[in-house]
Coordinates of C-alpha atoms and ligand atoms in Angstrom, one line a residue:
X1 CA -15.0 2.8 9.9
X2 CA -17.2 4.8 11.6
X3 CA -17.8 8.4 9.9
X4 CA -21.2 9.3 9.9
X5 CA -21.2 12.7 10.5
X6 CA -19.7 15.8 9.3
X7 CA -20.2 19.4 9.4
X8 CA -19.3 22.1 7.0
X9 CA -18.5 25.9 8.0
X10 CA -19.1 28.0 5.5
X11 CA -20.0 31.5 4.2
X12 CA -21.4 29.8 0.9
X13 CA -23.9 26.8 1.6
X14 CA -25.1 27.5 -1.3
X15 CA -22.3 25.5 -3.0
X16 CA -23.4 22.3 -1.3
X17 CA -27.2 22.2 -2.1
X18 CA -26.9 20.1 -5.5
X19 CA -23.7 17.6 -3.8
X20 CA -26.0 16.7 -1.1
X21 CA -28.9 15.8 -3.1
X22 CA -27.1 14.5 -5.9
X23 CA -25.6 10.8 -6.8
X24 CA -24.0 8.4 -4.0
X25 CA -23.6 11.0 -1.3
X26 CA -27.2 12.3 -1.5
X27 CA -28.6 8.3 -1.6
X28 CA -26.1 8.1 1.5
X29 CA -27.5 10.7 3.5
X30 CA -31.4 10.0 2.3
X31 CA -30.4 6.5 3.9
X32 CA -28.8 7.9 6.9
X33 CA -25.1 6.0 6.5
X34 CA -23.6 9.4 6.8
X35 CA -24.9 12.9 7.9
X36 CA -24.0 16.3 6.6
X37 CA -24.5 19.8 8.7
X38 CA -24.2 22.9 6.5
X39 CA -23.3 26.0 9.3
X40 CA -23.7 29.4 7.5
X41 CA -20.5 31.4 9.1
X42 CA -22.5 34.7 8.1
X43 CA -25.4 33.5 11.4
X44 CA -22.2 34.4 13.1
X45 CA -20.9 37.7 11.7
X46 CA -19.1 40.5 13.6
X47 CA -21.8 43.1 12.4
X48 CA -25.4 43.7 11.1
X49 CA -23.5 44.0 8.3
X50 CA -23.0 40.7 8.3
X51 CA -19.4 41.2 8.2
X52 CA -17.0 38.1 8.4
X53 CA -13.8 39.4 6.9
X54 CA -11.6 42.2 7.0
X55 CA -7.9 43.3 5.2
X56 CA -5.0 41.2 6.1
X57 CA -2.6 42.8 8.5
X58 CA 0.5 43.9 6.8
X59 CA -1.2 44.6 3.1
X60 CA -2.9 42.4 0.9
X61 CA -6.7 40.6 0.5
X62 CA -9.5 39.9 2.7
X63 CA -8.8 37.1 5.5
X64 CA -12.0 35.9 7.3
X65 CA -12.2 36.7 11.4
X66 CA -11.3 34.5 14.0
X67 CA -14.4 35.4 16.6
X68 CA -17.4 34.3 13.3
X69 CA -15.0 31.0 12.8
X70 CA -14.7 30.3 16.7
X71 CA -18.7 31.0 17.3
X72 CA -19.7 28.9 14.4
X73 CA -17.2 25.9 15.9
X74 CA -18.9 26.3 19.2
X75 CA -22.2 26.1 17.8
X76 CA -21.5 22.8 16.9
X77 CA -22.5 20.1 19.3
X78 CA -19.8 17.7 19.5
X79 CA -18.0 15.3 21.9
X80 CA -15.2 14.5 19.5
X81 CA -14.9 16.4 16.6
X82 CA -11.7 16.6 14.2
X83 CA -11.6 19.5 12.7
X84 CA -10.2 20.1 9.5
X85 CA -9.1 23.1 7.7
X86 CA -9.0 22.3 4.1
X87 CA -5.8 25.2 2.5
X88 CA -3.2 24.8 0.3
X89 CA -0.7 24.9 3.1
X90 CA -1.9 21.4 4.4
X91 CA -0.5 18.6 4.0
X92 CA -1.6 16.2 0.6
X93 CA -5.0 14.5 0.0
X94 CA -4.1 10.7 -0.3
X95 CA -5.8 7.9 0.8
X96 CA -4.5 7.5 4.0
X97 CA -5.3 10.4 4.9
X98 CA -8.9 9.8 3.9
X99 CA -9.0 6.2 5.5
X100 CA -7.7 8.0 8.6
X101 CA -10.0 10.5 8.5
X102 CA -13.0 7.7 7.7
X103 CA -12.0 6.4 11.1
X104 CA -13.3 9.7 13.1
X105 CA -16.7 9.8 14.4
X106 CA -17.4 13.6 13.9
X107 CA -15.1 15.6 11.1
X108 CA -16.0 19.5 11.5
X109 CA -14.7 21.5 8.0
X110 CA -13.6 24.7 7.7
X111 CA -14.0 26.2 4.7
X112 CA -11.8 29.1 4.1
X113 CA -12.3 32.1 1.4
X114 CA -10.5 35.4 0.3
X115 CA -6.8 35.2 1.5
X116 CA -7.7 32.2 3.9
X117 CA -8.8 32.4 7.8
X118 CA -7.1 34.0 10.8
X119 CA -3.8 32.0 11.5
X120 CA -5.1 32.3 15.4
X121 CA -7.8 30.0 14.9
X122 CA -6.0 27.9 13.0
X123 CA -3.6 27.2 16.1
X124 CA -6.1 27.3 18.6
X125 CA -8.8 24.8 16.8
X126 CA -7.7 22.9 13.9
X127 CA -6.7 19.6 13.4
X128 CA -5.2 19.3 10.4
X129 CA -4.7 21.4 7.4
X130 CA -5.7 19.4 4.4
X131 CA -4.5 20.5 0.6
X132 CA -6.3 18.4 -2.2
X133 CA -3.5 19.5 -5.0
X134 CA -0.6 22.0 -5.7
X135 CA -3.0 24.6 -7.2
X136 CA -4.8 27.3 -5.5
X137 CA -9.2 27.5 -5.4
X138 CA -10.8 30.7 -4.6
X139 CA -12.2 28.8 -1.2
X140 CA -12.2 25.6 0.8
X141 CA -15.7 24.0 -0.8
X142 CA -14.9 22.4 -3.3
X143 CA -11.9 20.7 -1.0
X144 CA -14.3 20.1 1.4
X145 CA -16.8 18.4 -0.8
X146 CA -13.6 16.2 -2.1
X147 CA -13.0 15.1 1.6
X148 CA -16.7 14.2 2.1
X149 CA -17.3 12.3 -0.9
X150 CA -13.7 10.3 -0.6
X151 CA -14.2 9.4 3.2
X152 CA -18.3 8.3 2.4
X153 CA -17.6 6.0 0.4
X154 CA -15.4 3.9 2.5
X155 CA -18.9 4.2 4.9
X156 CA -20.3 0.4 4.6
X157 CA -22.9 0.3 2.4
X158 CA -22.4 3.7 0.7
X159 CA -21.0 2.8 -2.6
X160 CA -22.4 0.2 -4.5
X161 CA -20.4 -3.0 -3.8
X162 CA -18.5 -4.0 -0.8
X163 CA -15.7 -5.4 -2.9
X164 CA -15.7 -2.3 -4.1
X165 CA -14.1 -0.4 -1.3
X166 CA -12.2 -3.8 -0.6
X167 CA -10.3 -3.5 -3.8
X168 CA -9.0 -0.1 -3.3
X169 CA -7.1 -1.5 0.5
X170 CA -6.3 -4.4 -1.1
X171 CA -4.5 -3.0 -4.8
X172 CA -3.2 -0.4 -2.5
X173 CA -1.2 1.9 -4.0
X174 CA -1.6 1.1 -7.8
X175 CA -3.4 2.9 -10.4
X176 CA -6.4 1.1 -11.7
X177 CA -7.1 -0.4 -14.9
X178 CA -9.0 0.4 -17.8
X179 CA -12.4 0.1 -18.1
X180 CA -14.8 -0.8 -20.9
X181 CA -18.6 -0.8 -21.7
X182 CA -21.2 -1.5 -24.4
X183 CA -20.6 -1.2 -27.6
X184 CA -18.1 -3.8 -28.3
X185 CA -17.1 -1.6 -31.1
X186 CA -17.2 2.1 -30.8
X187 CA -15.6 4.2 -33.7
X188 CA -13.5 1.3 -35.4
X189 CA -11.9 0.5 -31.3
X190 CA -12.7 -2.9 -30.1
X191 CA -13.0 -3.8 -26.4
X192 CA -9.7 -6.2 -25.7
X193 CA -10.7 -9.2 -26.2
X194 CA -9.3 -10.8 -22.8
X195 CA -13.0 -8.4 -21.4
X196 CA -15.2 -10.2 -23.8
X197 CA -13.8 -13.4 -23.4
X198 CA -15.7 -14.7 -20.7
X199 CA -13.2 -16.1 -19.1
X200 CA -12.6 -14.7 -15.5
X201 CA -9.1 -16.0 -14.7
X202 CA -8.5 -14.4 -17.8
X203 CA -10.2 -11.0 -17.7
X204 CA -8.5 -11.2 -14.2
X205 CA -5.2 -11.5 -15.1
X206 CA -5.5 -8.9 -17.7
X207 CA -6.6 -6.6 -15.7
X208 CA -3.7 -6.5 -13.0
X209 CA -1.3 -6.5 -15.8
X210 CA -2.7 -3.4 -17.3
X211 CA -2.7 -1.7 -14.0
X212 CA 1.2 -2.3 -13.0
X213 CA 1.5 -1.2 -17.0
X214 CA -0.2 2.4 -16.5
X215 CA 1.5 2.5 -12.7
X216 CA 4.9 2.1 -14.0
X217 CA 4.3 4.4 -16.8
X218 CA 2.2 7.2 -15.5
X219 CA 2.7 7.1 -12.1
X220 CA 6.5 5.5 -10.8
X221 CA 6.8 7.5 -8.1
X222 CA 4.2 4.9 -6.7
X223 CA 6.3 2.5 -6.6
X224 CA 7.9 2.6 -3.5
X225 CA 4.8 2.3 -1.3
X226 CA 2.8 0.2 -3.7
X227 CA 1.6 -3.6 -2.4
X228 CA 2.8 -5.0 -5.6
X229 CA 1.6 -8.7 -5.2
X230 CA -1.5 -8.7 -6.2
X231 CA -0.3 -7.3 -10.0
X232 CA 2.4 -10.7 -10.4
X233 CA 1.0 -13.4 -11.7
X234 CA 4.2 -15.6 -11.6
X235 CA 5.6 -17.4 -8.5
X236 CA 7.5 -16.1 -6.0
X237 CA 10.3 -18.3 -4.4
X238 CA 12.5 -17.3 -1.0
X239 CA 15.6 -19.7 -1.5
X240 CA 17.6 -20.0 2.0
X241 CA 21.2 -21.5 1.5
X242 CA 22.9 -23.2 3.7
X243 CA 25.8 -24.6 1.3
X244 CA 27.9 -23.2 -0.4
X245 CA 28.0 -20.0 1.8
X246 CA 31.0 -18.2 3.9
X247 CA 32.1 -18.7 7.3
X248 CA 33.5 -15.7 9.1
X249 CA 37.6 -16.2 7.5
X250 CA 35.7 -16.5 4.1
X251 CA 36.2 -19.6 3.7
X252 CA 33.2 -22.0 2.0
X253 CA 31.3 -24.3 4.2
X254 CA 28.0 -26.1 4.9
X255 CA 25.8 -24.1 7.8
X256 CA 23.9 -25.8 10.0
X257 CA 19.6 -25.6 9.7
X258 CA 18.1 -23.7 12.3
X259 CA 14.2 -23.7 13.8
X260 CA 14.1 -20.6 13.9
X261 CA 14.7 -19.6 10.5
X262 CA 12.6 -21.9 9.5
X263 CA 9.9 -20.7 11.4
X264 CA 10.0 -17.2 10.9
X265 CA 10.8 -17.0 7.2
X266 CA 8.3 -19.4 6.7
X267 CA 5.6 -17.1 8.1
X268 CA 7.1 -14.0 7.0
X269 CA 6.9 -16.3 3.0
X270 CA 3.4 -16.5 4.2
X271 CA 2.6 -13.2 4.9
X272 CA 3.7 -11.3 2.0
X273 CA 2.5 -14.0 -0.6
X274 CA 5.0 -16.3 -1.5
X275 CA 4.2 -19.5 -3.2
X276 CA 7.4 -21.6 -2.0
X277 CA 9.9 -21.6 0.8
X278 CA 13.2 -23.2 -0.8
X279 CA 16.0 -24.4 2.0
X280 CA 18.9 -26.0 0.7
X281 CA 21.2 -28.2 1.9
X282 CA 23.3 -30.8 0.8
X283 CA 23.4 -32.9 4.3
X284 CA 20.6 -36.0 4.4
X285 CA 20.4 -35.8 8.0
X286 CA 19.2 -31.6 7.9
X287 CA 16.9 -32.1 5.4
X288 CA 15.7 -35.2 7.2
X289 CA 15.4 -32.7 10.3
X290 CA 13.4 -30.3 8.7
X291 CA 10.5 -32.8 7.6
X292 CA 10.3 -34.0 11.0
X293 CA 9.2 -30.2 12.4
X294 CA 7.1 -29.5 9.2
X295 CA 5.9 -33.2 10.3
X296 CA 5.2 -31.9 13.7
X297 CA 3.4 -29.1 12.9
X298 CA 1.2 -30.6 10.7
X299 CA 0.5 -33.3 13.3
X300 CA -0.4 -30.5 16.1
X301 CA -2.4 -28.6 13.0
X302 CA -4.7 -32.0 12.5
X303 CA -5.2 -31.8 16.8
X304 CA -6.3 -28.3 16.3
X305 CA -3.0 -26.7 17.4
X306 CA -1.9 -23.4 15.9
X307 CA -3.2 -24.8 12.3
X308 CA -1.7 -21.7 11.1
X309 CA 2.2 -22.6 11.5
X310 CA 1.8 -25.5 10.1
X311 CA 0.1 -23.3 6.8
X312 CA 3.2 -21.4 6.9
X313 CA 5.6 -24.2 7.4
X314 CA 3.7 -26.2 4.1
X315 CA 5.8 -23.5 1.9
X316 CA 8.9 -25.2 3.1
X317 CA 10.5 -27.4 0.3
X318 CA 13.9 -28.7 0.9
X319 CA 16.4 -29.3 -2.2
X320 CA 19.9 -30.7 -1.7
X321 CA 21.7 -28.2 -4.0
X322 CA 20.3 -24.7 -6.0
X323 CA 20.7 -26.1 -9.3
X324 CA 17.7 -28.3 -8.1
X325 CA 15.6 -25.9 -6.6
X326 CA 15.5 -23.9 -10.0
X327 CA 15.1 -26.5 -12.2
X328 CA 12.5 -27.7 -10.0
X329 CA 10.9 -24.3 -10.4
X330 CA 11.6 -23.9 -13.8
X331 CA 9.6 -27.1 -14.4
X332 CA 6.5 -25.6 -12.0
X333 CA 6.4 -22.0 -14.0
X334 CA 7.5 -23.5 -17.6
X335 CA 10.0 -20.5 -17.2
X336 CA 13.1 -20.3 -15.8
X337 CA 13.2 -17.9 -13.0
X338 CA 14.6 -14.5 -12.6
X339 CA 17.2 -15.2 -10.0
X340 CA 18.5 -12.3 -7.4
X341 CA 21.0 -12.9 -4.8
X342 CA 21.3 -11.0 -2.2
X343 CA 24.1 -10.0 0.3
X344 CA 24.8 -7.9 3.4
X345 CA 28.6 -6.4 1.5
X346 CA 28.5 -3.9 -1.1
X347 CA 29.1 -5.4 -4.5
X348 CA 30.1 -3.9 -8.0
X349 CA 27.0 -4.2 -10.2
X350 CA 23.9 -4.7 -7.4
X351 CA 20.8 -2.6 -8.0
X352 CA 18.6 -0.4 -5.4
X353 CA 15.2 -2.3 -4.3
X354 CA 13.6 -0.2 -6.2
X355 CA 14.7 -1.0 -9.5
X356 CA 14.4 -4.6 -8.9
X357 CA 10.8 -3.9 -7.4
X358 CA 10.0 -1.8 -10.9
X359 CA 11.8 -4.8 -13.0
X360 CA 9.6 -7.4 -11.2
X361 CA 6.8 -5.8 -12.1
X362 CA 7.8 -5.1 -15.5
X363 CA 8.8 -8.6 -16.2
X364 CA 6.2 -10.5 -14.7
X365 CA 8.6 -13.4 -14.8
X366 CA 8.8 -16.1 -11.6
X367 CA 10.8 -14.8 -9.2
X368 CA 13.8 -16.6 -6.7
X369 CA 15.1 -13.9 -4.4
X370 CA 18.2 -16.5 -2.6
X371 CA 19.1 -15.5 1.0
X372 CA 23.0 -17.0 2.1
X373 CA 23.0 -18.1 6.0
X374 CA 26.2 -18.0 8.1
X375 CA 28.5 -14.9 6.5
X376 CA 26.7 -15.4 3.6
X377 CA 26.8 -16.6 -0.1
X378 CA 29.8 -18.0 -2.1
X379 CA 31.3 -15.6 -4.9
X380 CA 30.1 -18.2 -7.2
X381 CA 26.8 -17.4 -7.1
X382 CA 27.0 -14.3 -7.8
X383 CA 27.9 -15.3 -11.3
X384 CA 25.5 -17.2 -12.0
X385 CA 22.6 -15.2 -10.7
X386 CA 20.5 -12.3 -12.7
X387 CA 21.0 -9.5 -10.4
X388 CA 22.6 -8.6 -7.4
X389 CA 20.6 -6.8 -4.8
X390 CA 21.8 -3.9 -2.8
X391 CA 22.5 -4.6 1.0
X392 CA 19.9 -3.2 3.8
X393 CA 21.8 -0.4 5.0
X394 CA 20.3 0.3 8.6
X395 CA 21.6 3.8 8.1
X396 CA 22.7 4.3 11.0
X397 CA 26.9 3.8 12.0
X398 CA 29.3 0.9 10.7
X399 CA 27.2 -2.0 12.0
X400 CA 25.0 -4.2 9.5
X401 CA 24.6 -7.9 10.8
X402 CA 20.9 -8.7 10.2
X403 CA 19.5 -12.1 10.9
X404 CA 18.8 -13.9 7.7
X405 CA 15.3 -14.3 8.9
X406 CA 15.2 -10.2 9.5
X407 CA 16.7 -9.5 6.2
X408 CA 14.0 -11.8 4.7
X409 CA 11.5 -9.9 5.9
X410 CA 12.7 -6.6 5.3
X411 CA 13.2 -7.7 1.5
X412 CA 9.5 -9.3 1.5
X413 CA 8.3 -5.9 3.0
X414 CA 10.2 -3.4 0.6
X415 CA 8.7 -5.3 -2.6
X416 CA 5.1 -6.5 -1.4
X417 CA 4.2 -4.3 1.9
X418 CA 1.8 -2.0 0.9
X419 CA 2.1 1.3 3.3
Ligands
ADE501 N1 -8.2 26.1 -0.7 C1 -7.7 26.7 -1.8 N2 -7.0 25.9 -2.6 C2 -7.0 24.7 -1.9 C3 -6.4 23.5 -2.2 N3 -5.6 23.3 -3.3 N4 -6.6 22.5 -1.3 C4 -7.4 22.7 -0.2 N5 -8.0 23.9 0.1 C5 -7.8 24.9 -0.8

């Protein structure tokens, strides 16, 4: 992260004088973790009229020159400046956009009045066209002062806390939760209890609960981008079958383990925070297989090879049939689990991801999302399961043979990725 420096054109300066002396962006600056340039667009003017502006071609307001604009951008010394033209024609103000823009060395604003700027100096020297809402200002300032104060404090050091600015990457995506000060009582309201508990875990666990509450409430359409495993406080399970599932003339059979699956889902479990890798089968001799390379790994681990495999390949549990994986799971959680099956055919009755991502977070019940090897599960399951999940459609033609392992990860990704 590496901001430090940005400059501001503008015909009002004015409008900055109390922002950059003011709060966490004038302590920033004072300290030198970021620096601000004010360039006055009227030192450039056509005219000694000071003239910057004229009517808009075709009828209609006042739309500032491209020669004051262009002269003002040169008289900025930069080697690599990005420069951004805040207007309600750009494209939306998220955090991305700001953490990308917190990764420039140089941003260089533009700050637009009247009708706007000269559409030629838009394609000849902007960047990006930035909007901070669906709502028109009378100029770019304001915008601009949102960009500056949203990228400084991602500057080390600029807000308060470092965790701070670690929270918002890592409850990505989420809105946050409430917050609460002295008095403990204001006007007959009591803070919630769980605050004034002391107890952290607690206080903790409240918290992420009230977040997915507001998120799912106020803000759904967050959902589908939202790293959601941060707000669970149940276990997640990835159950991989390998009895009872099809074979390719439907018929039910017992697959065979592979290393690879084991491997990869294992990591992928890993990755995206799950708490237990499930593998079923009812044949002595796999299960007996499987120890041996979870056995291996943790051998090369203790000789200081790739220790973290064998951290991924600890998640692996085996189980004989799924009846004993869940009650085994029910016993761990006190709960029993909600149980989704999933399946590369369409089936009467499966839901989108993204209801099943919104009910997960609704429920905050221990999840078992169960994976069928070889053509995949047995109809039976299906009965006996909560919920069906939708295939993965690649959308694209008639073909749709995923890996297990793939389709694991693409699952994992859809309900936990944050993006
Ligand atoms: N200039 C005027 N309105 C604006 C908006 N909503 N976002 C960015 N710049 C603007």
């Amino acid at each position: 992260m590496g901001v430090v420096r940005f400059s501001v054109v503008t015909a009002f300066p004015e409008y900055f004088h109390a922002f950059l002396n003011t709060s966490i962006v004038g302590k920033a600056i004072k300290e030198g973790k970021i620096e601000v340039e004010i360039v006055n667009l009227r030192d450039f003017a056509q005219n000694s009229y000071g003239q910057i502006d004229d009517y808009s071609y075709g009828g209609g307001g006042m739309v500032i020159m491209p020669e004051p604009l262009y002269k003002a951008l040169e008289s900025i010394k930069s080697d690599k400046a990005y420069v951004v033209y805040p207007s309600p024609q750009g494209v939306i103000l998220t955090q991305d956009v700001v953490e990308a823009l917190a990764a420039k060395d140089h941003v260089i604003l533009i700050c637009g009045h009247y009708e706007g700027i000269d559409e030629r100096f838009v394609e000849k020297c902007v960047d990006l066209e930035i909007s901070i809402g669906d709502y028109v200002l009378t100029g770019g300032e304001l915008p601009a002062m949102v960009i500056i104060d949203a990228v400084s404090r991602l500057i080390p050091g600029v807000v308060g806390k470092k965790e701070a600015v670690l929270e918002d990457s890592f409850y990505k995506g989420m809105l946050d939760y409430p917050h609460y000060t002295r008095p403990a009582e204001w006007n007959g309201i009591q803070v919630p209890e769980e605050l004034t508990s002391g107890d952290h875990e607690r206080t903790a666990r409240w918290r992420m609960r009230q977040a997915a509450l507001r998120t799912l409430s106020r803000r759904p359409d967050l959902l589908p981008r939202a790293g959601i495993r941060p707000y669970l406080s149940r276990g997640i399970y990835v159950m991989l079958v390998h009895h009872p599932v099809l074979n390719k003339n439907d018929e039910v059979v017992t697959s065979a383990v592979t290393g690879l699956d084991l491997h990869d889902i294992s990591r992928s479990c890993m990755t995206y925070g799950v708490d237990k890798f499930l593998v079923i089968t009812p044949l002595k001799s796999q299960r007996d297989m499987i120890h041996k390379i979870t056995a291996h790994w943790e051998r090369a681990s203790k000789e200081g090879l790739n220790p973290m495999r064998s951290e991924a390949l600890n998640l692996v549990k085996t189980f004989n049939s799924i009846e004993f994986a869940i009650m085994w799971i029910k016993r761990r959680e006190k709960e029993k689990p909600f149980i989704v099956a999933t399946t590369a055919k369409k089936r009467k009755g499966a839901i989108p991801w993204l209801e099943l991502k919104r009910t997960i977070l609704e429920q905050d019940a221990p999840l078992c999302l169960v994976f069928g090897t070889s053509w995949g599960l047995a109809d039976e399951i299906f009965n006996q399961v909560d919920a069906v999940l939708d295939p993965i459609l690649g959308g694209y033609g008639e073909y749709n043979h995923l890996s297990v392992r793939s389709a694991v990860a693409v699952a994992l990704d859809r309900f936990f990725g944050s993006r």
